[in-house]
Amino acid sequence: MDPSRFHVRDREPIRPKLRAFVDWVVQDYLNLSVAGPGQRMHGSATGRAIVSEPPAVAFRGAFAVSLRASMRQARVGLGRVNGLVPVIDDRTLDGRNPATGKPDRKGVPMLPLASGPGSDGYSYIALAMRVDLATGRLLDDPAKAVTVVHVKALDPRFVEGHPGDDGNGLGLHPLAEIEWDISRSTNPLPRRARQMVFFDQTHRFIAGRDGEPGRHEMGVAA
Amino acid sequence: MKIRVSDWNAFVNYVFRHRVATVTRIAPEPWRHPWWTTAAWSPDRGEWVCRIKPGYVVRGLAHQARTAAVSVRVPLGWAPQSTLTRLGRKREMKSRVPVDAWLREEPEIALPAGRWRRIGTDAGLGESDEPVPRFFRKRGVNEPGDRGFAEDGGLVHRRPRLLRAMDIVLHADRLANATDWRVGTGVEGRVAEFYATVASRPDREALPYLRTLTRFVADEAVDPLVQIQGGWQDSGTDRRLVATVYLLSDPGLPPGSDPERQPGRWRAHVRHRLFWNLRYVETRFEIPAAPTPLQVPGLSLAGGLVGSFTPAIAEINDRYAALTAYLGTQLARGIFVTL
C-alpha cells in the first residue's frame, strides 16, 4: 500500500479521500508495543518493521570452549576436576590466583592456539593432569596439578577411553576438538570448536603394574 | 471543513510511517547436543538421508589413529570433500563404492529404501508387536488391526496415517569371546579344562561406527550358565541406539506405500536416544599367545551319595564360583560411558 493513494491535489475535494483513509486506518489499526532484549523496530516512510530475535537458550555445560579465531585463542568455560578449577597461564579458568583463590587483575585467561593444527587439520584442547608417581595423587601445587593445554593430536596412549600416563605422571584428556581453516597455506585460523566434554570430571590415577605405564581414570562428577 | 493540502499529506505520511508494515521473528539457532539427527528427502540422491551433529567416542587409541572420530559408510559419489581429501580419493559422481566418512566431516547418511519397518496402521505379521508411540497415535496412526475403538479407548482414525521407522545404531568392535570344554583323564580321575578364549574378527573395525538397522534390539546380558555350558560365543560388537528416524505419511495413503514413491507425502521425525559423547571402555585388547584354561576336577559327590546332599551342593557352588571368576578375568567386555 502506497500513501499516495490518499494524497489530494490542489482544489481536489478531500471528503472521498478522507472517508477512504479513515476506513483504511480502522481496519489497519494495531496496538503495538515492542520491548525486551532481542526486539528491534525499524521505521521508514512506508511503515515500521518489527524484528524479534530472542536470545537462544544455550546449554553451556562445563569447560565450554569458545574461539577468538582471529587472535588464535580459545576461552575455556568454568569446570572442575576433583573440585579443582584447572589453570591456564597461572590463572584458574574463572580468573583467580590458584594459590590464594583471589581474583587476578588480568582476568579470565585465554588459551593460545599458536601451535596450530595437526596434519589432519584438527587439534584438541585438553585437560593435563599431573600426579606424583610416588603417591598417585595430583600434585599439591594447584597451579600445576590440573591445567588446560592445546595439543595437535589426541594422545595415543589412551587405555579404555582414559588417558594413559606418559611415564612422568602426565595424562591428557580431550575437552574439545578444534577444526582449522587450512585453506590458508600460511597461518591457518581456527574455524570452529566442537565440544567433547560437557561435565565436571573426577580423576583417579591407576598405577601401572609390571613396568606398564599407569593411567588417569576420568569420570563424570556426580 | 477546510484542511490544507500540505497538512493532509503530512498526516497521511505520519500514519504510514507509524503503521506496522512487517513483523519478523528470527529464530535463534538452538543448542543441539552431540548426535542430534535431522532427516529429510534428498531430491538429488533420490532417497531419504539424515545428518548427525558429530559425536565422539574416545576409546583405546593406542592401536589406532589419534582420533575420537566415529565413522559411517557413505557412497563415494556422495562423500564430503573433506573425506575425499583425507582418503586421497577423487570424486566419482555416480559411484556407489562405499567409503568410511567420519561424522566430523558431516556426511549425508543414506536411510536405505527397504530398510524401513512398518509400525501401526499397516504393520504386517511379525511387525505388529511394536506399539505406536503416543506422539504418532495422536497424529493419526492406528494400532494394527484397530476396529472402531482402540485398546486405549481412543477413536480409530478413519483416514489413518502410515508410520515407518529406522534405527541409527552406534557400534564398537572389540575382541570376540568364546567358551569351550575339553575333557581328559588325570591321575585322580577325569579332569575337565574350561577355556574362555578371545579372537579378533577379520572384519573388526578400528573406529566406532554407525549403521542403520531396520530395528535395534538391545543385547541382553548373557547368563553365566550359558557361557559355562561351553560352545558359546558372542559377536564381538557392542551397540548403542543413537536415534530412531520415523516417517509419518499424509492421511489416507494406501497401506503398504513406500516413502520413496511419494516422498512429498511423508514427513520425517526423529527420536533421540543418545545425548552425550562417550568413552568406550574395553577390558581386553590383546590376544594371548596361548589360552589359559581353568582346570576343573570332577565332582566327587561322596557325601551326597551317602546321606546329606550338602557337601555336594557346596562343591558345585565352589566350581560355579571358580568358573564365573575365571570368566570375569578372561572375557573381553566393552561398555559405553558418558565422557
Coordinates of C-alpha atoms in Angstrom, one line a residue:
Chain A
M1 CA 0.0 0.0 0.0
D2 CA 1.3 3.4 -1.1
P3 CA 0.4 6.6 0.9
S4 CA 0.0 8.5 -2.4
R5 CA -3.3 6.7 -2.8
F6 CA -4.8 9.0 -0.1
H7 CA -3.0 12.2 -1.1
V8 CA -5.0 15.1 -2.7
R9 CA -4.0 17.7 -5.2
D10 CA -4.8 21.4 -5.1
R11 CA -8.6 22.0 -5.4
E12 CA -9.4 18.3 -5.3
P13 CA -12.3 17.5 -2.9
I14 CA -10.9 15.9 0.2
R15 CA -14.0 14.2 1.5
P16 CA -13.8 11.0 -0.6
K17 CA -10.1 10.6 0.3
L18 CA -10.8 11.3 3.9
R19 CA -13.5 8.6 4.1
A20 CA -11.4 6.1 2.4
F21 CA -8.4 6.9 4.6
V22 CA -10.4 6.6 7.8
D23 CA -11.8 3.2 6.7
W24 CA -8.3 2.0 5.9
V25 CA -6.9 3.3 9.3
V26 CA -9.6 1.5 11.2
Q27 CA -9.0 -1.8 9.6
D28 CA -5.3 -1.5 9.8
Y29 CA -5.2 -0.5 13.4
L30 CA -2.8 -2.4 15.6
N31 CA -2.0 -1.8 19.2
L32 CA 1.8 -2.1 19.3
S33 CA 4.4 -2.4 22.0
V34 CA 7.9 -3.6 21.5
A35 CA 10.2 -4.2 24.4
G36 CA 12.8 -6.5 25.7
P37 CA 16.2 -7.8 24.6
G38 CA 16.4 -9.0 21.0
Q39 CA 13.4 -6.9 19.9
R40 CA 14.1 -4.2 17.3
M41 CA 11.9 -1.7 15.4
H42 CA 12.9 0.0 12.1
G43 CA 10.9 3.0 10.8
S44 CA 10.5 4.1 7.2
A45 CA 8.1 6.1 5.1
T46 CA 6.0 3.0 4.4
G47 CA 5.8 1.8 8.0
R48 CA 7.5 0.1 10.8
A49 CA 9.3 -3.2 10.7
I50 CA 9.5 -5.1 13.9
V51 CA 12.2 -7.7 14.2
S52 CA 12.2 -10.2 17.1
E53 CA 15.4 -12.1 17.6
P54 CA 15.1 -13.8 21.0
P55 CA 18.3 -15.0 22.5
A56 CA 19.0 -18.7 22.1
V57 CA 18.5 -20.9 25.2
A58 CA 22.1 -22.2 25.3
F59 CA 23.3 -25.1 27.3
R60 CA 26.9 -24.4 28.0
G61 CA 28.0 -27.1 30.4
A62 CA 31.4 -27.4 31.9
F63 CA 34.6 -26.5 30.1
A64 CA 32.6 -24.8 27.3
V65 CA 35.2 -23.8 24.6
S66 CA 34.7 -20.7 22.6
L67 CA 37.1 -19.3 20.0
R68 CA 38.6 -15.9 19.4
A69 CA 39.6 -17.1 15.9
S70 CA 41.4 -14.0 14.6
M71 CA 43.7 -14.0 17.7
R72 CA 44.2 -17.8 17.6
Q73 CA 43.0 -18.0 21.1
A74 CA 40.3 -20.0 22.9
R75 CA 38.4 -19.4 26.1
V76 CA 37.5 -22.4 28.3
G77 CA 34.5 -22.0 30.5
L78 CA 34.4 -23.0 34.1
G79 CA 34.7 -26.6 35.0
R80 CA 36.3 -28.7 37.7
V81 CA 38.4 -31.8 38.2
N82 CA 38.0 -33.3 41.6
G83 CA 36.7 -30.0 42.7
L84 CA 39.8 -28.1 41.4
V85 CA 39.4 -25.4 38.8
P86 CA 42.1 -26.0 36.1
V87 CA 44.7 -23.4 35.3
I88 CA 45.8 -21.6 32.2
D89 CA 48.7 -19.2 32.4
D90 CA 48.8 -19.3 36.2
R91 CA 45.1 -18.3 36.5
T92 CA 42.2 -20.5 37.1
L93 CA 39.5 -20.7 34.4
D94 CA 37.5 -18.2 36.3
G95 CA 40.4 -15.8 36.5
R96 CA 41.7 -16.4 40.0
N97 CA 45.0 -17.0 41.6
P98 CA 45.1 -20.8 42.1
A99 CA 47.1 -20.5 45.3
T100 CA 45.1 -17.7 47.0
G101 CA 41.7 -18.0 45.3
K102 CA 41.6 -14.2 44.9
P103 CA 40.6 -12.7 41.6
D104 CA 43.5 -12.0 39.3
R105 CA 43.7 -8.5 37.9
K106 CA 44.4 -9.9 34.4
G107 CA 41.0 -11.6 34.4
V108 CA 39.9 -14.7 32.7
P109 CA 42.8 -16.4 30.9
M110 CA 42.8 -17.2 27.2
L111 CA 44.4 -20.3 25.8
P112 CA 46.8 -19.6 23.0
L113 CA 46.4 -21.9 20.0
A114 CA 49.7 -20.8 18.5
S115 CA 50.9 -24.3 17.7
G116 CA 48.2 -24.6 15.1
P117 CA 46.5 -27.8 13.7
G118 CA 47.9 -31.3 13.3
S119 CA 48.5 -32.7 9.9
D120 CA 44.8 -33.6 9.5
G121 CA 43.6 -30.0 10.1
Y122 CA 42.4 -30.6 13.6
S123 CA 43.7 -30.0 17.1
Y124 CA 42.5 -30.5 20.6
I125 CA 42.1 -28.6 23.8
A126 CA 42.8 -31.0 26.7
L127 CA 43.0 -31.2 30.4
A128 CA 46.5 -32.0 31.6
M129 CA 46.6 -33.9 34.9
R130 CA 49.9 -34.3 36.7
V131 CA 50.3 -36.7 39.5
D132 CA 53.1 -37.5 41.9
L133 CA 54.0 -41.0 40.8
A134 CA 55.2 -41.9 44.4
T135 CA 51.7 -41.3 45.9
G136 CA 49.5 -41.5 42.8
R137 CA 47.8 -38.2 43.8
L138 CA 47.5 -35.0 41.9
L139 CA 50.4 -32.6 42.6
D140 CA 50.0 -30.4 45.6
D141 CA 50.8 -27.3 43.7
P142 CA 47.3 -26.1 42.5
A143 CA 48.9 -24.2 39.6
K144 CA 50.4 -27.4 38.1
A145 CA 48.0 -30.2 39.2
V146 CA 45.4 -29.7 36.5
T147 CA 46.0 -27.3 33.6
V148 CA 44.4 -26.8 30.2
V149 CA 46.6 -27.2 27.1
H150 CA 46.4 -27.2 23.4
V151 CA 47.7 -30.2 21.5
K152 CA 47.9 -31.1 17.8
A153 CA 46.7 -34.6 18.2
L154 CA 45.0 -36.8 20.7
D155 CA 47.3 -38.7 23.0
P156 CA 47.8 -42.2 21.5
R157 CA 48.2 -43.8 24.9
F158 CA 44.5 -43.9 25.7
V159 CA 43.5 -47.0 27.6
E160 CA 39.9 -48.0 27.9
G161 CA 39.0 -44.4 26.9
H162 CA 41.1 -43.0 29.7
P163 CA 44.3 -41.1 29.2
G164 CA 47.4 -43.2 29.6
D165 CA 50.3 -41.9 31.6
D166 CA 53.3 -40.6 29.8
G167 CA 55.6 -42.2 32.4
N168 CA 56.2 -38.9 34.2
G169 CA 52.7 -38.6 35.8
L170 CA 51.1 -36.6 32.9
G171 CA 47.8 -37.6 31.3
L172 CA 45.8 -35.6 28.7
H173 CA 42.0 -35.7 28.5
P174 CA 40.3 -34.1 25.5
L175 CA 37.8 -31.3 26.1
A176 CA 37.1 -30.0 22.6
E177 CA 38.2 -30.6 19.0
I178 CA 39.3 -27.6 17.0
E179 CA 38.7 -27.6 13.3
W180 CA 41.1 -25.3 11.4
D181 CA 40.7 -23.5 8.1
I182 CA 43.7 -25.0 6.4
S183 CA 42.8 -23.5 3.0
R184 CA 45.2 -20.7 4.1
S185 CA 48.6 -22.1 3.4
T186 CA 50.2 -20.0 6.0
N187 CA 49.0 -19.0 9.4
P188 CA 45.7 -21.1 9.4
L189 CA 42.9 -19.9 11.6
P190 CA 40.7 -22.0 13.8
R191 CA 37.2 -22.3 12.2
R192 CA 35.2 -23.9 15.0
A193 CA 35.3 -25.8 18.2
R194 CA 33.4 -28.9 18.9
Q195 CA 32.8 -29.7 22.5
M196 CA 33.6 -33.2 23.6
V197 CA 33.2 -32.9 27.4
F198 CA 30.2 -31.3 29.0
F199 CA 30.5 -32.2 32.7
D200 CA 32.8 -31.7 35.6
Q201 CA 35.2 -34.5 35.9
T202 CA 36.7 -36.8 38.5
H203 CA 40.2 -38.1 38.3
R204 CA 41.9 -41.1 39.8
F205 CA 45.3 -42.4 39.0
I206 CA 45.8 -46.1 38.5
A207 CA 49.5 -47.0 38.8
G208 CA 50.9 -49.4 36.2
R209 CA 52.0 -52.9 37.1
D210 CA 55.0 -54.9 35.9
G211 CA 56.6 -51.9 34.2
E212 CA 53.4 -50.9 32.4
P213 CA 52.5 -47.2 32.4
G214 CA 49.7 -46.1 34.7
R215 CA 46.5 -44.4 33.5
H216 CA 44.5 -41.4 34.5
E217 CA 40.9 -42.7 35.0
M218 CA 38.4 -39.9 34.3
G219 CA 34.7 -39.9 35.1
V220 CA 31.7 -37.6 35.2
A221 CA 31.4 -35.9 38.6
A222 CA 28.0 -36.6 40.2
Chain B
M1 CA -14.2 21.7 6.9
K2 CA -11.0 23.0 5.4
I3 CA -7.8 21.2 5.6
R4 CA -4.7 22.5 4.0
V5 CA -3.3 20.1 1.4
S6 CA 0.2 20.1 3.0
D7 CA -1.3 19.3 6.4
W8 CA -3.4 16.5 5.0
N9 CA -0.5 14.9 3.1
A10 CA 1.7 15.2 6.1
F11 CA -0.9 13.5 8.2
V12 CA -1.2 10.6 5.8
N13 CA 2.6 10.3 5.7
Y14 CA 2.7 10.3 9.5
V15 CA 0.1 7.5 9.7
F16 CA 2.0 5.4 7.2
R17 CA 5.3 5.9 9.0
H18 CA 3.9 4.6 12.2
R19 CA 1.9 1.7 10.8
V20 CA 3.4 -1.8 11.3
A21 CA 4.4 -3.0 7.9
T22 CA 6.2 -6.2 8.8
V23 CA 6.9 -8.4 11.8
T24 CA 9.8 -10.7 11.5
R25 CA 10.9 -13.3 14.0
I26 CA 14.4 -14.5 13.6
A27 CA 14.5 -17.9 15.3
P28 CA 17.7 -18.3 17.3
E29 CA 19.9 -21.3 16.5
P30 CA 19.2 -23.6 19.4
W31 CA 21.8 -25.5 21.2
R32 CA 22.0 -29.1 19.9
H33 CA 23.5 -32.0 21.7
P34 CA 26.0 -34.3 20.1
W35 CA 24.3 -37.0 17.9
W36 CA 21.5 -34.5 17.0
T37 CA 19.9 -36.0 13.9
T38 CA 17.8 -34.4 11.2
A39 CA 16.3 -36.4 8.3
A40 CA 14.9 -35.2 5.0
W41 CA 14.2 -36.4 1.5
S42 CA 17.2 -35.7 -0.9
P43 CA 15.9 -34.9 -4.4
D44 CA 19.4 -35.1 -5.7
R45 CA 20.1 -38.5 -4.3
G46 CA 16.5 -39.8 -4.7
E47 CA 16.5 -41.2 -1.2
W48 CA 15.9 -40.3 2.4
V49 CA 19.0 -39.1 4.2
C50 CA 20.0 -37.9 7.6
R51 CA 22.7 -35.6 9.1
I52 CA 24.1 -36.1 12.5
K53 CA 25.8 -33.5 14.6
P54 CA 29.2 -35.0 15.3
G55 CA 29.5 -37.1 18.4
Y56 CA 32.7 -38.6 19.7
V57 CA 33.8 -41.9 21.2
V58 CA 37.1 -42.0 23.0
R59 CA 38.5 -45.5 23.2
G60 CA 41.8 -47.2 23.4
L61 CA 43.7 -45.1 20.8
A62 CA 47.0 -46.9 21.2
H63 CA 46.1 -49.3 18.4
Q64 CA 44.5 -46.8 16.0
A65 CA 44.6 -43.4 14.6
R66 CA 44.9 -40.5 17.0
T67 CA 41.2 -39.6 16.8
A68 CA 38.0 -40.0 18.7
A69 CA 36.1 -39.9 15.4
V70 CA 33.1 -42.1 14.6
S71 CA 32.9 -43.4 11.1
V72 CA 29.9 -44.0 8.8
R73 CA 29.8 -45.7 5.4
V74 CA 28.7 -43.5 2.5
P75 CA 28.9 -44.0 -1.3
L76 CA 32.0 -42.5 -2.9
G77 CA 29.8 -40.3 -5.1
W78 CA 28.3 -38.6 -2.1
A79 CA 31.2 -38.4 0.2
P80 CA 32.1 -35.0 1.6
Q81 CA 35.1 -33.3 0.1
S82 CA 37.0 -33.5 3.4
T83 CA 36.5 -37.3 3.4
L84 CA 37.9 -37.5 -0.1
T85 CA 40.9 -35.3 0.9
R86 CA 41.6 -37.5 3.9
L87 CA 41.4 -40.7 1.8
G88 CA 43.2 -39.2 -1.1
R89 CA 40.4 -40.1 -3.4
K90 CA 38.7 -38.2 -6.3
R91 CA 35.0 -37.8 -6.6
E92 CA 33.3 -40.2 -8.9
M93 CA 29.8 -38.8 -9.2
K94 CA 27.7 -41.9 -9.6
S95 CA 30.0 -44.3 -7.7
R96 CA 28.2 -46.4 -5.0
V97 CA 31.6 -47.7 -3.8
P98 CA 31.4 -47.4 0.0
V99 CA 33.9 -45.3 1.8
D100 CA 34.2 -44.5 5.5
A101 CA 33.4 -40.9 6.2
W102 CA 33.9 -39.5 9.7
L103 CA 31.0 -37.8 11.5
R104 CA 33.0 -34.7 11.9
E105 CA 33.2 -34.4 8.1
E106 CA 29.4 -34.1 8.3
P107 CA 28.4 -36.6 5.6
E108 CA 24.8 -37.2 4.5
I109 CA 23.9 -40.6 5.6
A110 CA 21.5 -42.7 3.5
L111 CA 18.4 -44.2 5.0
P112 CA 18.1 -47.0 2.5
A113 CA 14.8 -47.9 0.9
G114 CA 13.6 -51.3 2.0
R115 CA 15.1 -50.9 5.5
W116 CA 12.1 -49.1 6.9
R117 CA 9.9 -51.1 9.3
R118 CA 6.2 -50.6 9.4
I119 CA 4.6 -49.6 12.7
G120 CA 0.9 -49.3 13.4
T121 CA -1.7 -48.9 10.7
D122 CA -0.3 -51.3 8.0
A123 CA 2.2 -53.3 10.0
G124 CA 2.2 -56.9 8.9
L125 CA 2.6 -60.1 10.9
G126 CA 5.7 -60.1 12.9
E127 CA 6.0 -56.3 12.9
S128 CA 2.9 -55.6 14.9
D129 CA 4.4 -56.1 18.3
E130 CA 5.8 -52.6 18.4
P131 CA 3.3 -50.2 19.8
V132 CA 2.7 -46.9 18.1
P133 CA 4.3 -44.1 20.1
R134 CA 1.7 -41.9 21.6
F135 CA 3.1 -38.9 19.6
F136 CA 2.1 -40.6 16.4
R137 CA -1.1 -42.1 17.8
K138 CA -2.3 -38.6 18.4
R139 CA -1.4 -37.6 14.9
G140 CA -3.5 -40.2 13.2
V141 CA -1.6 -43.5 13.2
N142 CA -3.8 -46.5 14.2
E143 CA -2.6 -49.6 16.0
P144 CA -2.6 -52.5 13.7
G145 CA -5.9 -54.2 13.5
D146 CA -7.8 -51.4 15.2
R147 CA -11.6 -51.8 14.7
G148 CA -13.8 -48.9 15.9
F149 CA -12.2 -48.3 19.2
A150 CA -8.5 -48.6 20.1
E151 CA -7.4 -50.6 23.1
D152 CA -6.5 -47.4 24.9
G153 CA -10.1 -46.2 24.5
G154 CA -9.3 -43.7 21.8
L155 CA -11.1 -43.5 18.5
V156 CA -9.6 -45.2 15.5
H157 CA -8.7 -42.7 12.8
R158 CA -10.8 -43.1 9.7
R159 CA -8.1 -41.9 7.3
P160 CA -5.1 -43.2 9.2
R161 CA -1.6 -42.2 8.5
L162 CA 1.2 -44.7 7.9
L163 CA 4.3 -44.9 10.0
R164 CA 7.8 -46.2 9.1
A165 CA 10.9 -46.3 11.3
M166 CA 14.6 -47.0 11.1
D167 CA 17.2 -47.1 13.8
I168 CA 20.6 -45.5 13.8
V169 CA 22.9 -47.6 15.9
L170 CA 26.5 -46.9 17.2
H171 CA 28.7 -50.0 17.0
A172 CA 32.1 -50.6 18.6
D173 CA 34.1 -53.7 17.8
R174 CA 36.2 -55.5 20.4
L175 CA 37.7 -58.9 20.7
A176 CA 35.1 -61.6 20.4
N177 CA 34.6 -64.3 23.1
A178 CA 34.0 -68.0 23.0
T179 CA 33.9 -70.7 25.7
D180 CA 34.6 -74.4 25.4
W181 CA 35.2 -77.6 27.5
R182 CA 37.8 -80.2 26.9
V183 CA 37.7 -83.4 29.0
G184 CA 40.7 -85.5 29.7
T185 CA 41.8 -88.1 32.2
G186 CA 44.1 -87.2 35.0
V187 CA 45.8 -89.0 37.9
E188 CA 42.9 -88.5 40.2
G189 CA 40.2 -89.2 37.6
R190 CA 38.5 -87.3 34.9
V191 CA 39.7 -83.7 34.6
A192 CA 37.9 -81.1 32.5
E193 CA 39.5 -77.9 31.2
F194 CA 37.4 -74.9 30.6
Y195 CA 38.5 -72.4 28.0
A196 CA 37.4 -68.8 27.6
T197 CA 39.1 -67.5 24.5
V198 CA 39.2 -64.2 22.7
A199 CA 39.7 -63.7 19.0
S200 CA 39.8 -60.8 16.6
R201 CA 37.2 -60.9 13.8
P202 CA 38.7 -60.3 10.4
D203 CA 36.2 -57.5 9.7
R204 CA 36.8 -55.8 13.0
E205 CA 36.6 -52.0 12.6
A206 CA 39.2 -49.9 14.4
L207 CA 36.9 -46.9 14.9
P208 CA 33.4 -47.0 16.4
Y209 CA 30.9 -46.7 13.5
L210 CA 27.2 -46.0 12.8
R211 CA 24.9 -48.3 10.9
T212 CA 21.2 -48.0 10.0
L213 CA 19.2 -51.0 11.2
T214 CA 15.6 -51.9 10.5
R215 CA 15.1 -52.5 14.2
F216 CA 17.6 -52.3 17.0
V217 CA 17.2 -54.9 19.8
A218 CA 19.4 -54.3 22.8
D219 CA 21.9 -57.0 23.5
E220 CA 20.8 -58.8 26.7
A221 CA 23.2 -59.7 29.4
V222 CA 24.3 -63.3 28.9
D223 CA 23.5 -65.8 31.7
P224 CA 26.9 -67.1 33.0
L225 CA 25.4 -70.6 33.0
V226 CA 25.1 -70.4 29.2
Q227 CA 28.7 -69.4 29.0
I228 CA 29.8 -72.1 31.3
Q229 CA 28.0 -74.8 29.3
G230 CA 30.5 -74.2 26.6
G231 CA 30.0 -73.7 22.9
W232 CA 29.1 -70.1 23.5
Q233 CA 30.4 -67.2 21.5
D234 CA 29.5 -63.6 21.1
S235 CA 29.6 -61.2 18.2
G236 CA 32.5 -59.1 19.4
T237 CA 30.5 -55.9 19.0
D238 CA 28.8 -53.6 21.5
R239 CA 26.0 -51.4 20.3
R240 CA 24.1 -48.4 21.4
L241 CA 21.0 -46.8 19.9
V242 CA 21.6 -43.3 18.7
A243 CA 18.2 -42.3 17.3
T244 CA 15.1 -43.6 15.6
V245 CA 14.0 -41.9 12.4
Y246 CA 10.3 -42.0 11.8
L247 CA 8.5 -41.2 8.6
L248 CA 4.8 -40.2 9.0
S249 CA 2.6 -40.1 6.0
D250 CA -0.3 -37.8 5.0
P251 CA -3.7 -39.2 6.0
G252 CA -5.3 -41.7 3.7
L253 CA -2.2 -43.1 1.9
P254 CA -2.8 -46.7 0.8
P255 CA -1.4 -49.3 3.2
G256 CA 2.0 -50.6 2.1
S257 CA 3.0 -47.4 0.5
D258 CA 6.8 -46.8 0.2
P259 CA 8.2 -43.5 1.4
E260 CA 10.4 -43.3 -1.6
R261 CA 7.5 -43.3 -4.1
Q262 CA 5.8 -40.1 -2.9
P263 CA 8.3 -38.5 -0.6
G264 CA 6.3 -35.3 -0.6
R265 CA 3.6 -37.0 1.3
W266 CA 5.8 -38.1 4.2
R267 CA 7.4 -36.1 6.9
A268 CA 10.5 -37.1 9.0
H269 CA 10.6 -37.1 12.8
V270 CA 13.5 -38.1 15.0
R271 CA 13.5 -39.5 18.5
H272 CA 16.9 -39.1 20.0
R273 CA 18.3 -41.8 22.4
L274 CA 21.9 -40.6 22.9
F275 CA 22.8 -37.2 24.0
W276 CA 26.5 -37.1 25.1
N277 CA 29.9 -38.0 23.8
L278 CA 31.2 -41.3 25.1
R279 CA 34.2 -43.3 26.1
Y280 CA 34.3 -46.9 25.2
V281 CA 35.8 -49.0 28.0
E282 CA 37.2 -52.3 27.0
T283 CA 38.6 -54.9 29.4
R284 CA 40.9 -56.7 27.0
F285 CA 42.9 -55.6 24.0
E286 CA 45.4 -58.3 23.2
I287 CA 45.0 -61.9 22.3
P288 CA 47.2 -64.2 24.4
A289 CA 49.6 -66.5 22.6
A290 CA 48.1 -69.5 24.3
P291 CA 44.8 -69.5 26.2
T292 CA 44.9 -70.2 29.9
P293 CA 42.4 -72.9 30.7
L294 CA 40.8 -73.5 34.1
Q295 CA 41.3 -77.0 35.5
V296 CA 38.0 -78.3 36.8
P297 CA 38.3 -81.6 38.6
G298 CA 35.3 -83.9 38.5
L299 CA 32.8 -83.8 41.3
S300 CA 33.3 -86.4 44.0
L301 CA 29.7 -86.4 45.2
A302 CA 30.9 -88.7 48.0
G303 CA 29.0 -87.1 50.8
G304 CA 25.9 -86.6 48.8
L305 CA 25.5 -90.2 47.9
V306 CA 25.9 -91.4 51.4
G307 CA 23.5 -89.1 53.2
S308 CA 23.2 -85.4 53.1
F309 CA 23.5 -83.5 49.7
T310 CA 25.0 -80.5 51.5
P311 CA 28.7 -81.4 50.7
A312 CA 27.9 -82.0 47.0
I313 CA 26.0 -78.7 46.7
A314 CA 28.9 -76.9 48.3
E315 CA 31.2 -78.5 45.8
I316 CA 29.0 -77.4 42.9
N317 CA 28.9 -73.9 44.3
D318 CA 32.7 -73.8 44.6
R319 CA 33.0 -74.9 41.0
Y320 CA 30.5 -72.3 39.8
A321 CA 32.2 -69.5 41.7
A322 CA 35.6 -70.6 40.3
L323 CA 34.2 -70.7 36.7
T324 CA 32.5 -67.3 36.9
A325 CA 35.6 -65.7 38.5
Y326 CA 37.6 -67.2 35.6
L327 CA 35.2 -65.8 33.1
G328 CA 35.5 -62.4 34.7
T329 CA 39.2 -62.3 34.1
Q330 CA 39.3 -63.9 30.6
L331 CA 36.3 -62.5 28.7
A332 CA 36.6 -59.2 26.7
R333 CA 33.9 -56.8 27.5
G334 CA 33.1 -53.3 26.5
I335 CA 30.7 -50.6 27.8
F336 CA 29.9 -47.1 26.7
V337 CA 30.2 -44.5 29.4
T338 CA 29.5 -40.7 29.2
L339 CA 32.7 -38.8 28.5

